[in-house]
Coordinates of C-alpha atoms in Angstrom, one line a residue:
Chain F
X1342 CA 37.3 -54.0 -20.4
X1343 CA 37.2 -50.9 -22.8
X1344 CA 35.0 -47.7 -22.5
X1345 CA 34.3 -46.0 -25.1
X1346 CA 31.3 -43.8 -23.8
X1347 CA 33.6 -42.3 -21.5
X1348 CA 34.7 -38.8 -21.8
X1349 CA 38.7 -37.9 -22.8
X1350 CA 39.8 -34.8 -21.9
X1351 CA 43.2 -32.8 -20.7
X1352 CA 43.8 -29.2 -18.7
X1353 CA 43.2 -26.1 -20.5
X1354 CA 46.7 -24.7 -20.7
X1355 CA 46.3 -21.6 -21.5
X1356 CA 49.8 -21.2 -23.7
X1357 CA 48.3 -24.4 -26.1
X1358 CA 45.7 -22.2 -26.8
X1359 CA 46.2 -21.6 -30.6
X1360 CA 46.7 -25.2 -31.2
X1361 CA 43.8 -26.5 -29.0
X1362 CA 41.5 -24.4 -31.3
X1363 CA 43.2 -26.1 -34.3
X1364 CA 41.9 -28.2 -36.7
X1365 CA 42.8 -31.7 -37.1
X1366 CA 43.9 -32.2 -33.4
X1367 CA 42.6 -35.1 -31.7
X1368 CA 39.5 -35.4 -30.3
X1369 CA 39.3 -33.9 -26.8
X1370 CA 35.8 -33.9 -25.0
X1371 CA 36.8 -32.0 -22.2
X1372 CA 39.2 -29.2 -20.6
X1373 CA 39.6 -29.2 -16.8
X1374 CA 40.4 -25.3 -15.6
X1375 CA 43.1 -25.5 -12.9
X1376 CA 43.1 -21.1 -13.0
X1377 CA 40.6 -18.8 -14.6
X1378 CA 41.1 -17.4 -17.7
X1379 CA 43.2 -14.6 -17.9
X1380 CA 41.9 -10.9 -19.3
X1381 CA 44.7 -11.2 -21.7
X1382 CA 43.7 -14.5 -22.8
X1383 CA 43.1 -14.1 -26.6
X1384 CA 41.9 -17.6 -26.8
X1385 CA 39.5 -17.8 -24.0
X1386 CA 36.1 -17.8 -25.9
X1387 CA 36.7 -20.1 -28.5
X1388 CA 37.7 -22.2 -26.2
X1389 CA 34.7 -21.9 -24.0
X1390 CA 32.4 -22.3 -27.0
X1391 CA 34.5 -25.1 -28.3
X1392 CA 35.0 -27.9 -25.3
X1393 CA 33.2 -29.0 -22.4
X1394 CA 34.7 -27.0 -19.3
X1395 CA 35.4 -28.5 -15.9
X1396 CA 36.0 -26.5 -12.5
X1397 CA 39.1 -28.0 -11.0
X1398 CA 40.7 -24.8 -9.6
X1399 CA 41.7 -24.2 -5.8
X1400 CA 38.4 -23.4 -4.0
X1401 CA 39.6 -23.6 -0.7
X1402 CA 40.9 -27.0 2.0
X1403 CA 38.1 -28.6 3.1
X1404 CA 39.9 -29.5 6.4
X1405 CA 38.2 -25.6 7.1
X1406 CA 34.7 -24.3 6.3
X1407 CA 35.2 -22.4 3.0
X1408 CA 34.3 -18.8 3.5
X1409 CA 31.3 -16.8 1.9
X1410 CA 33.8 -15.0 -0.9
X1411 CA 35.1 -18.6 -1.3
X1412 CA 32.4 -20.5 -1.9
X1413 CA 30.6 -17.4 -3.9
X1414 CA 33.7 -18.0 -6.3
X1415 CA 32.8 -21.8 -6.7
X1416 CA 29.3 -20.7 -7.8
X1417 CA 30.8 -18.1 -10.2
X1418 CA 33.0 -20.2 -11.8
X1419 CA 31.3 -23.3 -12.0
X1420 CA 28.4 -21.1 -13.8
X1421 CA 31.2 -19.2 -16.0
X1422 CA 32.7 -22.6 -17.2
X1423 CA 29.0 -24.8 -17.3
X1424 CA 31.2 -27.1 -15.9
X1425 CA 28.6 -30.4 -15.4
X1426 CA 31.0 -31.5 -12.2
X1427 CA 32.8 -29.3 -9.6
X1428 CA 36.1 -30.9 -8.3
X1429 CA 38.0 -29.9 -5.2
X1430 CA 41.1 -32.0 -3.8
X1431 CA 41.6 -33.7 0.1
X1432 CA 44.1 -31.7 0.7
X1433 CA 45.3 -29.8 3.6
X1434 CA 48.4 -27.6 2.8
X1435 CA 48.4 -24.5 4.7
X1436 CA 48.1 -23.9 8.4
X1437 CA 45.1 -23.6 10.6
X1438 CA 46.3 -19.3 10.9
X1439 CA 47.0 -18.9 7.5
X1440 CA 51.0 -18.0 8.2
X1441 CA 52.5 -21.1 6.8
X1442 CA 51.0 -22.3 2.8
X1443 CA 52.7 -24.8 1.2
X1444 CA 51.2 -24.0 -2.4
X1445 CA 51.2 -27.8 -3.7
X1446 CA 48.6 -30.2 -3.2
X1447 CA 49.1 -32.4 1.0
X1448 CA 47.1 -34.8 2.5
X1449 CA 45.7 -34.1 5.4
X1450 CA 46.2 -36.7 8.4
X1451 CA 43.9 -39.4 8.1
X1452 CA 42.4 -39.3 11.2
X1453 CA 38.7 -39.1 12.4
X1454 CA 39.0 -36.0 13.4
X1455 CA 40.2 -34.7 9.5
X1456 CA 37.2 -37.0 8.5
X1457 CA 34.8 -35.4 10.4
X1458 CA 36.0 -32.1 9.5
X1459 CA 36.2 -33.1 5.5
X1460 CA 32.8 -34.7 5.5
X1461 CA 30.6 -31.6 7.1
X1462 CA 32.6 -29.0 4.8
X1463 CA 32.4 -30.8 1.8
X1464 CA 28.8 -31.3 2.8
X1465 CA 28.8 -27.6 3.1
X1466 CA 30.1 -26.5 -0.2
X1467 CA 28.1 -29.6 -2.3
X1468 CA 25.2 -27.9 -0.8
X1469 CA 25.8 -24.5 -2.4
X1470 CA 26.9 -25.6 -5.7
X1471 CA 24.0 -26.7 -8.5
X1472 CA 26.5 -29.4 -9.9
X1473 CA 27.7 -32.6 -8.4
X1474 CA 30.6 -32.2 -6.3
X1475 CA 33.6 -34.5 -6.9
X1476 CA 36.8 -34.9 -4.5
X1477 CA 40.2 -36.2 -5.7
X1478 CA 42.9 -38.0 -3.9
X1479 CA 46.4 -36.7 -3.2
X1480 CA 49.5 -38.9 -2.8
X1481 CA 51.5 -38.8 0.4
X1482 CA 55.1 -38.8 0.1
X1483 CA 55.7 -39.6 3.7
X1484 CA 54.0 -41.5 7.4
X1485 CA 53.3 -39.2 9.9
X1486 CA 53.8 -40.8 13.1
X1487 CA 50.4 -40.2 14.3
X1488 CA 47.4 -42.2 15.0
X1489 CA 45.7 -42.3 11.6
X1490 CA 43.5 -45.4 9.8
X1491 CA 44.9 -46.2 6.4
X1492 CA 44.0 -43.6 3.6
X1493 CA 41.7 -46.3 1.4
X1494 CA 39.6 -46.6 4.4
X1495 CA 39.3 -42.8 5.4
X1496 CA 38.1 -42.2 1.7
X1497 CA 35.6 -45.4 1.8
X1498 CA 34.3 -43.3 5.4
X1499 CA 34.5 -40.0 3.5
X1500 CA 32.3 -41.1 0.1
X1501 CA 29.7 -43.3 2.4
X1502 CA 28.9 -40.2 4.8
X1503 CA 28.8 -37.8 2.3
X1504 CA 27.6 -39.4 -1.1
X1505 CA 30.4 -37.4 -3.4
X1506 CA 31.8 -38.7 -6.5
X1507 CA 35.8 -39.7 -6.2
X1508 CA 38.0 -38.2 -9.0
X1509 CA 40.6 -41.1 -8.8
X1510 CA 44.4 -39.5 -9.7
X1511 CA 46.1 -42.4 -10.8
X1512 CA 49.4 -41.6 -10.7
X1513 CA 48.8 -40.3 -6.8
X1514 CA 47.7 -44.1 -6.3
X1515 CA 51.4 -45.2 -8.3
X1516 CA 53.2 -42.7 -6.0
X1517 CA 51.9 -44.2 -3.3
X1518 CA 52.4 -47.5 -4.1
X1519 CA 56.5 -46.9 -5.2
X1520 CA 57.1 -45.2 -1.8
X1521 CA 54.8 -47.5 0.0
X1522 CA 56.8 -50.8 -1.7
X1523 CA 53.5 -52.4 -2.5
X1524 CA 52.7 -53.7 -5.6
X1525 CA 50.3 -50.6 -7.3
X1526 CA 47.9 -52.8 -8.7
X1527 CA 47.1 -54.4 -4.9
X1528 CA 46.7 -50.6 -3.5
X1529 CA 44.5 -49.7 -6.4
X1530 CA 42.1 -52.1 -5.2
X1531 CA 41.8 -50.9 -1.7
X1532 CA 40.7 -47.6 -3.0
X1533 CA 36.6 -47.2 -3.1
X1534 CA 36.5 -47.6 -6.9
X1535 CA 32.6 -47.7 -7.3
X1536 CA 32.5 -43.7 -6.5
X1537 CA 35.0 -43.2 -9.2
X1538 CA 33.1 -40.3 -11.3
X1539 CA 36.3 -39.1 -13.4
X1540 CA 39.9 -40.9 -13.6
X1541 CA 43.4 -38.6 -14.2
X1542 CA 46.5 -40.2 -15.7
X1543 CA 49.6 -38.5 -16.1
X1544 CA 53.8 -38.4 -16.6
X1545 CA 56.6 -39.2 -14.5
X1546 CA 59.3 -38.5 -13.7
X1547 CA 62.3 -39.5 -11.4
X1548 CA 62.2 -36.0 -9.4
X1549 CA 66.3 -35.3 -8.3
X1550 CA 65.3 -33.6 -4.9
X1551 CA 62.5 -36.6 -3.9
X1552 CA 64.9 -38.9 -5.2
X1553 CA 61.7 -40.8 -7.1
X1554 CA 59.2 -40.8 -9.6
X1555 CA 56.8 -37.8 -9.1
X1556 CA 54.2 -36.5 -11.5
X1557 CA 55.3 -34.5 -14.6
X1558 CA 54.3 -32.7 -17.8
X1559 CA 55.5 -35.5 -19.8
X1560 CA 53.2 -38.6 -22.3
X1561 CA 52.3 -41.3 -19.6
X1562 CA 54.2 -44.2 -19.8
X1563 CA 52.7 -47.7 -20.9
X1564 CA 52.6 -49.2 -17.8
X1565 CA 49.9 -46.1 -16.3
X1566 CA 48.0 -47.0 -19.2
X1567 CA 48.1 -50.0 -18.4
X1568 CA 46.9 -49.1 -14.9
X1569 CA 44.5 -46.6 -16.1
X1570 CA 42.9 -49.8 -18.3
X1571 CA 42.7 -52.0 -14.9
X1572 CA 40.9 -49.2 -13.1
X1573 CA 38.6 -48.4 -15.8
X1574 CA 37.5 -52.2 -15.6
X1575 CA 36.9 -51.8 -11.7
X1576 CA 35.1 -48.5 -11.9
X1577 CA 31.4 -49.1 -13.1
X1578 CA 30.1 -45.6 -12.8
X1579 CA 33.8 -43.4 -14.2
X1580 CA 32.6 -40.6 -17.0
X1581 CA 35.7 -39.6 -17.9
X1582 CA 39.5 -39.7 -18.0
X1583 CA 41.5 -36.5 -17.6
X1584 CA 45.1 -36.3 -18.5
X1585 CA 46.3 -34.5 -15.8
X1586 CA 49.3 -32.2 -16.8
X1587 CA 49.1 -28.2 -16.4
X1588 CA 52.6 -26.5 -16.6
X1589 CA 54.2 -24.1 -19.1
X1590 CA 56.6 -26.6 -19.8
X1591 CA 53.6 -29.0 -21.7
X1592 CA 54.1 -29.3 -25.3
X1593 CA 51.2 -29.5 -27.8
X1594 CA 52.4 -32.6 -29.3
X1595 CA 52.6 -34.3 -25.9
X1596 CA 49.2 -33.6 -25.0
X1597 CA 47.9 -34.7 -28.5
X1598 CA 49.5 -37.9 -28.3
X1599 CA 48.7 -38.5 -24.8
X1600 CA 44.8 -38.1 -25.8
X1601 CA 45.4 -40.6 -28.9
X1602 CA 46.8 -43.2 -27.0
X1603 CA 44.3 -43.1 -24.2
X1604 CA 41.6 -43.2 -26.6
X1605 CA 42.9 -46.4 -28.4
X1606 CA 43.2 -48.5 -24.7
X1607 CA 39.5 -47.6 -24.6
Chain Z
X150 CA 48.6 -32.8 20.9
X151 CA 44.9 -32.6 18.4
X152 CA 45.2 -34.0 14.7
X153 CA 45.0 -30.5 13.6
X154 CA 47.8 -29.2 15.4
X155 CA 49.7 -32.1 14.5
X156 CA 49.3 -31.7 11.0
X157 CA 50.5 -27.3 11.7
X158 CA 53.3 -28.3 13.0
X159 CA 54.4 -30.6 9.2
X160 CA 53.3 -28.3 7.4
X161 CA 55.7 -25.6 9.3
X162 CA 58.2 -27.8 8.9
X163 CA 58.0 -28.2 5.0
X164 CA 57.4 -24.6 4.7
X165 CA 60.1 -23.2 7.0
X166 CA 63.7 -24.2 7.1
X167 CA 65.3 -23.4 10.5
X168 CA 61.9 -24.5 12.4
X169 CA 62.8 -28.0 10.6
X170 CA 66.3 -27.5 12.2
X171 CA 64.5 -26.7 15.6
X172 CA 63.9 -29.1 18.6
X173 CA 60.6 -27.9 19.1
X174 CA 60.1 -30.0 15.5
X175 CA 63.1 -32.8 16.2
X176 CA 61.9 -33.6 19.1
X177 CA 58.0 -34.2 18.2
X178 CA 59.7 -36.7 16.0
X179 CA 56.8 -37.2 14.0
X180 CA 58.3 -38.3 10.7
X181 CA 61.5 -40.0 8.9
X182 CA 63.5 -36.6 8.6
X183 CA 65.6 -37.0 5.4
X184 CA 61.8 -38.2 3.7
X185 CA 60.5 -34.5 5.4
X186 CA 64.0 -32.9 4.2
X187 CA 63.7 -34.0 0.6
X188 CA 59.9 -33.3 0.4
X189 CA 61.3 -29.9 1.5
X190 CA 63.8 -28.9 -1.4
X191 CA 60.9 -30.3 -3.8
X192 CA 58.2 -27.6 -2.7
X193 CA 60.7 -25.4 -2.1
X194 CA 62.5 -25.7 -6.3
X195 CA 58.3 -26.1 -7.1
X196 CA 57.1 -23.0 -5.2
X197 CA 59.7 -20.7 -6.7
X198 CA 59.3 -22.1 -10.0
X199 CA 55.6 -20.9 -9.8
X200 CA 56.6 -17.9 -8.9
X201 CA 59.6 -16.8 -11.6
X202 CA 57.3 -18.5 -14.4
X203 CA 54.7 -15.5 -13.4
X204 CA 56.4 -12.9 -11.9
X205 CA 59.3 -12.9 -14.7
X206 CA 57.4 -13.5 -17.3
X207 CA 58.7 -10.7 -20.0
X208 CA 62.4 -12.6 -19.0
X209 CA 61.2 -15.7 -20.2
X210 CA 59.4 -14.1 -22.9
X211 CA 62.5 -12.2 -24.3
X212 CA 64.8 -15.5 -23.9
X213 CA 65.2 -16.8 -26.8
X214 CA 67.3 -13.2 -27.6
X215 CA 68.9 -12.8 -23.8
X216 CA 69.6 -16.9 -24.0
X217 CA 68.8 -17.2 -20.6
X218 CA 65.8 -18.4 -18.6
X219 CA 64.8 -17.0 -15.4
X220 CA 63.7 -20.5 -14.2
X221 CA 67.1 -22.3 -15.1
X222 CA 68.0 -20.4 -11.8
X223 CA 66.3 -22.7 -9.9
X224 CA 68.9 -25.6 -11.0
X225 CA 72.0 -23.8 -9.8
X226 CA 74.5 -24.4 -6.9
X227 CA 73.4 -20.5 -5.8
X228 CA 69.6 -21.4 -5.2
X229 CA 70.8 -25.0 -3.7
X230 CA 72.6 -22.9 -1.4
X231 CA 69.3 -20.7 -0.5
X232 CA 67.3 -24.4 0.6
X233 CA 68.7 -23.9 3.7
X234 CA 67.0 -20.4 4.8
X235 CA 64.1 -20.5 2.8
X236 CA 60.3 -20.1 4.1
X237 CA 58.0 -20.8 1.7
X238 CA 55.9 -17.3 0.7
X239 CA 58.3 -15.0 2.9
X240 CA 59.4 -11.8 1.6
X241 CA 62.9 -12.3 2.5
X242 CA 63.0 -15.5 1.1
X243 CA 61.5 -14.1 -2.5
X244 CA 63.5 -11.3 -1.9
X245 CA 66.7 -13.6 -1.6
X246 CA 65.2 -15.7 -4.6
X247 CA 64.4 -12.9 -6.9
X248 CA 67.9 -11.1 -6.7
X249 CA 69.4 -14.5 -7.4
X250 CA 67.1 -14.6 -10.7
X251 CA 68.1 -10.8 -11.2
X252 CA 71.6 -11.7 -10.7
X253 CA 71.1 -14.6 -13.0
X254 CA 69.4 -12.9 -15.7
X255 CA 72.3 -10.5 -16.2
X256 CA 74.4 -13.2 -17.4
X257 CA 72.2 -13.1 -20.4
X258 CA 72.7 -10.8 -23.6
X259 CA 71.8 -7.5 -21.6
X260 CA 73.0 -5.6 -24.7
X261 CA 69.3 -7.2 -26.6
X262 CA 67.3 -4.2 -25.4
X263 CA 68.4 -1.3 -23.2
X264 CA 65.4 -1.5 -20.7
X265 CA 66.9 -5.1 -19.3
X266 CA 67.5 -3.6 -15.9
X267 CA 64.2 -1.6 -15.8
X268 CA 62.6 -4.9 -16.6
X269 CA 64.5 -7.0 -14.1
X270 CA 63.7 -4.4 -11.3
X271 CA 60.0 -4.6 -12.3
X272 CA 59.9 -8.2 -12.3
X273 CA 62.1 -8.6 -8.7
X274 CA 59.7 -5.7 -6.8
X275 CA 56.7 -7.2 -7.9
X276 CA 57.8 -11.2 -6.8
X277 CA 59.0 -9.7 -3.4
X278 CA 55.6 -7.5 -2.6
X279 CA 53.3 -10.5 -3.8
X280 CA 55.5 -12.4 -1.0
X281 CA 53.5 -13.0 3.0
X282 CA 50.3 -14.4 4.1
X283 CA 47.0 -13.6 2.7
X284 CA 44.0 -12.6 4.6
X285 CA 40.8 -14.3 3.9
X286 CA 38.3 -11.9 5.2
X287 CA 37.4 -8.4 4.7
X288 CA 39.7 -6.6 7.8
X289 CA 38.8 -2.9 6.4
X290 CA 37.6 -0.1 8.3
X291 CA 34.7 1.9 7.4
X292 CA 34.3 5.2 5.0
X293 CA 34.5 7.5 8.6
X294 CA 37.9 5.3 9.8
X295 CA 40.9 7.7 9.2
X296 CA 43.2 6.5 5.9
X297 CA 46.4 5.0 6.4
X298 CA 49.0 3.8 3.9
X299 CA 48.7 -0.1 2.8
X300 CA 51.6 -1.9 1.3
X301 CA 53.4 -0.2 -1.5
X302 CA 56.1 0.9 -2.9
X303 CA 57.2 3.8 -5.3
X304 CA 59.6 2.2 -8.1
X305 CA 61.2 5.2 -10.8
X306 CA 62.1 3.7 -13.8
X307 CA 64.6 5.3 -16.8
X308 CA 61.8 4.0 -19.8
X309 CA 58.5 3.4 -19.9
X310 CA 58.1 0.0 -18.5
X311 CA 54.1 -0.3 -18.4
X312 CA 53.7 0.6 -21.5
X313 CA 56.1 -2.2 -22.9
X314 CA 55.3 -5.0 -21.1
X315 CA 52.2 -5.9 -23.0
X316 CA 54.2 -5.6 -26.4
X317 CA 56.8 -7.8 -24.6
X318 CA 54.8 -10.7 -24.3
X319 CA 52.4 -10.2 -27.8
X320 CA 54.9 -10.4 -30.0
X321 CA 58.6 -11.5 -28.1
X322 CA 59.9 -12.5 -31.3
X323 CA 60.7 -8.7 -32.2
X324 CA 61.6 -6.6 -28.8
X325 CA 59.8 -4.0 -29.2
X326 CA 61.6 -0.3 -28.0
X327 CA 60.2 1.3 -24.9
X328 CA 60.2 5.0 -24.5
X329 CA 63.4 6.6 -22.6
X330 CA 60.7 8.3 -20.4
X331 CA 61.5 8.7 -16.8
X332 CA 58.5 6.9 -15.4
X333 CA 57.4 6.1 -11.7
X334 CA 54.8 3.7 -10.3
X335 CA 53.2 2.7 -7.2
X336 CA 53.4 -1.3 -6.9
X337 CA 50.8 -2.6 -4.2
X338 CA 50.0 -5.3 -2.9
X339 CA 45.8 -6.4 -1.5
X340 CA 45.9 -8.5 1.6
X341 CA 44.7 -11.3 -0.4
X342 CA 48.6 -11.1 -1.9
X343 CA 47.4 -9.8 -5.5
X344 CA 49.5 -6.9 -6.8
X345 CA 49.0 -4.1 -8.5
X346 CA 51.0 -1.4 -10.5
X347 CA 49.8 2.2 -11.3
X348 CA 51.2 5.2 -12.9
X349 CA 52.1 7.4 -10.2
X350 CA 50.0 10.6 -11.5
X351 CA 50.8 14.0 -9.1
X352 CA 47.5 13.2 -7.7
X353 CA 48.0 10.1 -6.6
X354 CA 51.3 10.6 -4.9
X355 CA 49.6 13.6 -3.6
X356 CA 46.8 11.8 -1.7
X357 CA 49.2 8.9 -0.6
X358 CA 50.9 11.8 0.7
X359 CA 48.1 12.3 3.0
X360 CA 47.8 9.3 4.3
X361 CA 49.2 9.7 8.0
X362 CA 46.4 8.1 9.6
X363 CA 45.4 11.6 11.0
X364 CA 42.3 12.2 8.2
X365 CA 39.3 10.8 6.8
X366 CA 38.2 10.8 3.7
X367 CA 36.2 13.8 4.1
X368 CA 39.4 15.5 5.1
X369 CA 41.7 14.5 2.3
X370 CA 39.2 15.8 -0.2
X371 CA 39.4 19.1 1.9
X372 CA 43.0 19.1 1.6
X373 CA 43.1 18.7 -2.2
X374 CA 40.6 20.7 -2.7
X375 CA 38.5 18.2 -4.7
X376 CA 35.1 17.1 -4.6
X377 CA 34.6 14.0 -2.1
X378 CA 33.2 12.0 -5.0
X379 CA 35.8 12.5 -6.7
X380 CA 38.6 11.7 -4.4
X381 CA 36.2 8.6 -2.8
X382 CA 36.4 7.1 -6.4
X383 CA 40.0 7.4 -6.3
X384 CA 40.4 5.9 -2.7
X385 CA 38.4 2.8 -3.4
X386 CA 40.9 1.7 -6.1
X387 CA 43.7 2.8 -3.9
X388 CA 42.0 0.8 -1.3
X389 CA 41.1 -2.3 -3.5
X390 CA 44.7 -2.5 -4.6
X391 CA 46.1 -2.4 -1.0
X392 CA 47.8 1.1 -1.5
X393 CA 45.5 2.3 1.0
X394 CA 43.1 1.2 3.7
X395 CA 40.9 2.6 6.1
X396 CA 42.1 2.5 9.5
X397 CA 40.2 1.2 12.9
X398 CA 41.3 4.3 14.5
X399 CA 42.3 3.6 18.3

C-alpha cells in the first residue's frame, strides 16, 4: 500500500548545507537535527526558513529523570526548530554515576523495572514539552543474561501506559532480526506498529569489528525498501519517513537519491 | 543484583577494557563474551572517530594538501593495538589516541604550511582536556567561596594559531599563512566537558595567578588593583569556561 501524504525527509548535515539549499534537488519535506546548529554555520537560516525542522538530538536517557537544564534545553530547541514532534531514543548508554558513557545509542534491559522507569520519565518530559513526544527503538547487538520480557512486548507496555508516538528505525528492527536469525519481516510484526508516528530507513553495511551488517551513511539497499514498503502498509497512523544517515562521510548525491527512490515506493 | 546495576556493570564492560578482562565482570557471566568483545572495538573505532572528526578538524580540512586524514588512523595496526587499554572518554586513553593521530599526521606533507606542529598540538591538547566525565548539575560555590584554579592548561605556540584556524576551515583550498607570532593560550575545560581557548592576556595569567584557593573575589580585585566589577566580569567567564571556579572552602 503506497503513501503519498506522508512526509520524506533526511538529517540536516550540516556539511550538505550549500547543496540542501540548492535548486533543483529533490523534494525533501523535512530535516531531523541530531546537533544544534553551529555559530559558524553559514547555512543555518536558510535552512530554517527553507524545511520543516525536527528535534531528534540527545536530550538525555530516559532510564533517569532528565534534569531542569535538560529538559529546559528540550523546550529551547524544540521552540528554536518549530519542530511539530520531539523525538528522544530508549536508550540507556551511560552509567547510573555518570563515570562510564558509551556515546552511541544501547538499549536498556528490558525489564519491568527499566519499564517503569522509561514510562514515568518519559511521562515527565512529554509533560513539559508543547509538542507530541515520540520515542525510537534501538537495536541490540547482544542477550544479556538477565531476566527481561522480549523487547516488542516491553515497547507495546511502554506506548499503552504512556500514550507516545513510536518512531520505528527500520534498520534497528533488520539488525535485530540478522543477529537474532529470524526472518525480519516476522520480527517487524511483533513490533506495536499502530503507534508508529514517523519511520527511519537507512544503509548498511558489513561493519569489520561486529563482524555484520550495521547501519551506515550509504543509499539503502532494495530489500529495506522493500521493508520500509511492508511497514508503511501495517502502520495506519506513520507521518513520515526519515532517512536516517548523519555523518561527515554522507555525500549529497547519496542523500538525493535516497529521497528519490523512497518517494517513488510511495 | 537490580536491573539497573545490572545494566552498569555492561555498560562498564563496553566502555572499559581491563574491567572486561576482570573476574568481577567474567564471572557475572552475563553475556556471550566475544559478542561483548566485538561490540567493544566497534564503539571503541566509533567513539574516536567522533572525536578526531571534531577535535582535528583543520587536519582534515587541510588534507587534501597534507594527503593524509586524521581519521584513516583509526584503521591502522597502531590504534588496533590501543583496543586493548582503551576506556571510553578517559584522558589517557584520548591522550594515547591523539598522539597516535599526531604521530600519524606527520607522515603527511608537513612541508604544506609551517604551522603543522602548532596545529597538531592545538588539535591533541584540546581532544585530551575535552576527555573525563561530565557533571550534570551546577557544583559551584558562591561569589564569597575563595577561587581556585579549574581545569586548564597554558599551551605557547611559535604562530598565531587562533587567528588561523577560522581561515583554515573557510577556505582549505588555499592554506592560508599564520603569523610567526609567539602566542600563548589558556585551553579549559567546563565540567560539562566543553572546552574553551583564550588568549592568554597579562591579566588573565595574572589573576589565574591568584588563584590559590586562599582569596575571594573581593581579594583578587584588591590584589590587581582593579575595580571588583571589573575583575567579577572577568571571573565569570573564567568560571563559565572551567578555568576557574569558586571553591566550598572547608
Amino acid at each position: 500500500m503506497s503513501n503519498p501524504s506522508l512526509m520524506v525527509g533526511a538529517f540536516y548535515n550540516p556539511h550538505l548545507g550549500a547543496e540542501l539549499l540548492s535548486e533543483g534537488i529533490p523534494q525533501i519535506d523535512h530535516l531531523a537535527m541530531a546537533d544544534p546548529p553551529r555559530k559558524d554555520d553559514p547555512y543555518w537560516q536558510k535552512i530554517k526558513d527553507r524545511y520543516t525542522l525536527l528535534l531528534h538530538d540527545y536530550l538525555g536517557q530516559l532510564s533517569e529523570p532528565l534534569s531542569e537544564p535538560s529538559i529546559e534545553r528540550a523546550r529551547h530547541l524544540a521552540e528554536l526548530y518549530e519542530s511539530p514532534w520531539v523525538a528522544e531514543h530508549f536508550q540507556c548508554l551511560h552509567t547510573e554515576d555518570g563515570r562510564y558513557n558509551l556515546n552511541y545509542v544501547f538499549p536498556p534491559l528490558y525489564t519491568q523495572g527499566f519499564l517503569d522507569r522509561f514510562v514515568a520519565n518519559a511521562k515527565d518530559l512529554a509533560a513539559h514539552l508543547d509538542q507530541p513526544l515520540v520515542m525510537e527503538n534501538i537495536p541490540g547487538f547482544f542477550e544479556v543474561r538477565h531476566e527481561q520480557m522480549p523487547e516488542p512486548q516491553w515497547l507495546t507496555r511502554f506506548f499503552a501506559a504512556t500514550g507516545l508516538g513510536f518512531l520505528l528505525d527500520l534498520p534497528h528492527v533488520w539488525i535485530e532480526a540478522h543477529y537474532r536469525k529470524s526472518p525480519p519481516e516476522e520480527w517487524l510484526r511483533e513490533f506495536p506498529l499502530d503507534h508508529v508516528f514517523e519511520l527511519h530507513v537507512a544503509g548498511l553495511d558489513t561493519d569489520e569489528d561486529l563482524r555484520g551488517p550495521w547501519i551506515s551513511p550509504s543509499e539503502p539497499p532494495d530489500e529495506m525498501l522493500e521493508f520500509m514498503e511492508l511497514a508503511i502498509s501495517l502502520c495506519p497512523n506513520a507521518k513520515a519517513v526519515t532517512f536516517d544517515s548523519f555523518s561527515p562521510g554522507l555525500e549529497a548525491s547519496v542523500l538525493f537519491r535516497t529521497i528519490e527512490r523512497i518517494r517513488q515506493r510511495l | 543484583m537490580n536491573d539497573r546495576a545490572v545494566q552498569d556493570f555492561v555498560i562498564r564492560a563496553l566502555a572499559d577494557a581491563s574491567f572486561r578482562r576482570s573476574s568481577e565482570w567474567i564471572d557475572l557471566q552475563l553475556a556471550d563474551a566475544s559478542a561483548v568483545e566485538r561490540f567493544s572495538r566497534f564503539l571503541a573505532r566509533h567513539f574516536y572517530y567522533e572525536r578526531l572528526v571534531h577535535f582535528f578538524k583543520y587536519s582534515r580540512a587541510l588534507a587534501h594538501m597534507t594527503k593524509i586524514s586524521p581519521v584513516s588512523v583509526l584503521k591502522t595496526a597502531a590504534f588496533n593495538a590501543l583496543i586493548p587499554s582503551i576506556v571510553l572518554g578517559g584522558r589517557e586513553s584520548a591522550a594515547q589516541v591523539a598522539d597516535l593521530a599526531r604521530s600519524y599526521l606527520r607522515q603527511g606533507d608537513v612541508a604544506a604550511f609551517p604551522y603543522q606542529e602548532d596545529l597538531l598540538s592545538y588539535q591533541r591538547e584540546m581532544m585530551v582536556l575535552e576527555a573525563g566525565p561530565r557533571v550534570e548539575g551546577n557544583e559551584t560555590g558562591s561569589k564569597g567561596d575563595p577561587l581556585v584554579p579549574g581545569d586548564y592548561i597554558t599551551l605557547d605556540f611559535e604562530f598565531d594559531i587562533p587567528a588561523v584556524l577560522p581561515r583554515v576551515l573557510r577556505s582549505p583550498e588555499d592554506i592560508p599563512d599564520a603569523l610567526r607570532v609567539p602566542t600563548r593560550v589558556i585551553m579549559s575545560r567546563s565540567p560539562r566537558g566543553r572546552v574553551t581557548v583564550l588568549r592568554a592576556t597579562p591579566l588573565v595569567e595574572k589573576l589565574l595567578s591568584k588563584l590559590d584557593g586562599s582569596l575571594d573575589l573581593t581579594e583578587v580585585a584588591k590584589q590587581l588593583d582593579l575595580p571588583e566589577t571589573e575583575v567579577g566580569d572577568l571571573v565569570a567567564g573564567l568560571v563559565e569556561a572551567g578555568a576557574a571556579r569558586f571553591g566550598r572552602g572547608s
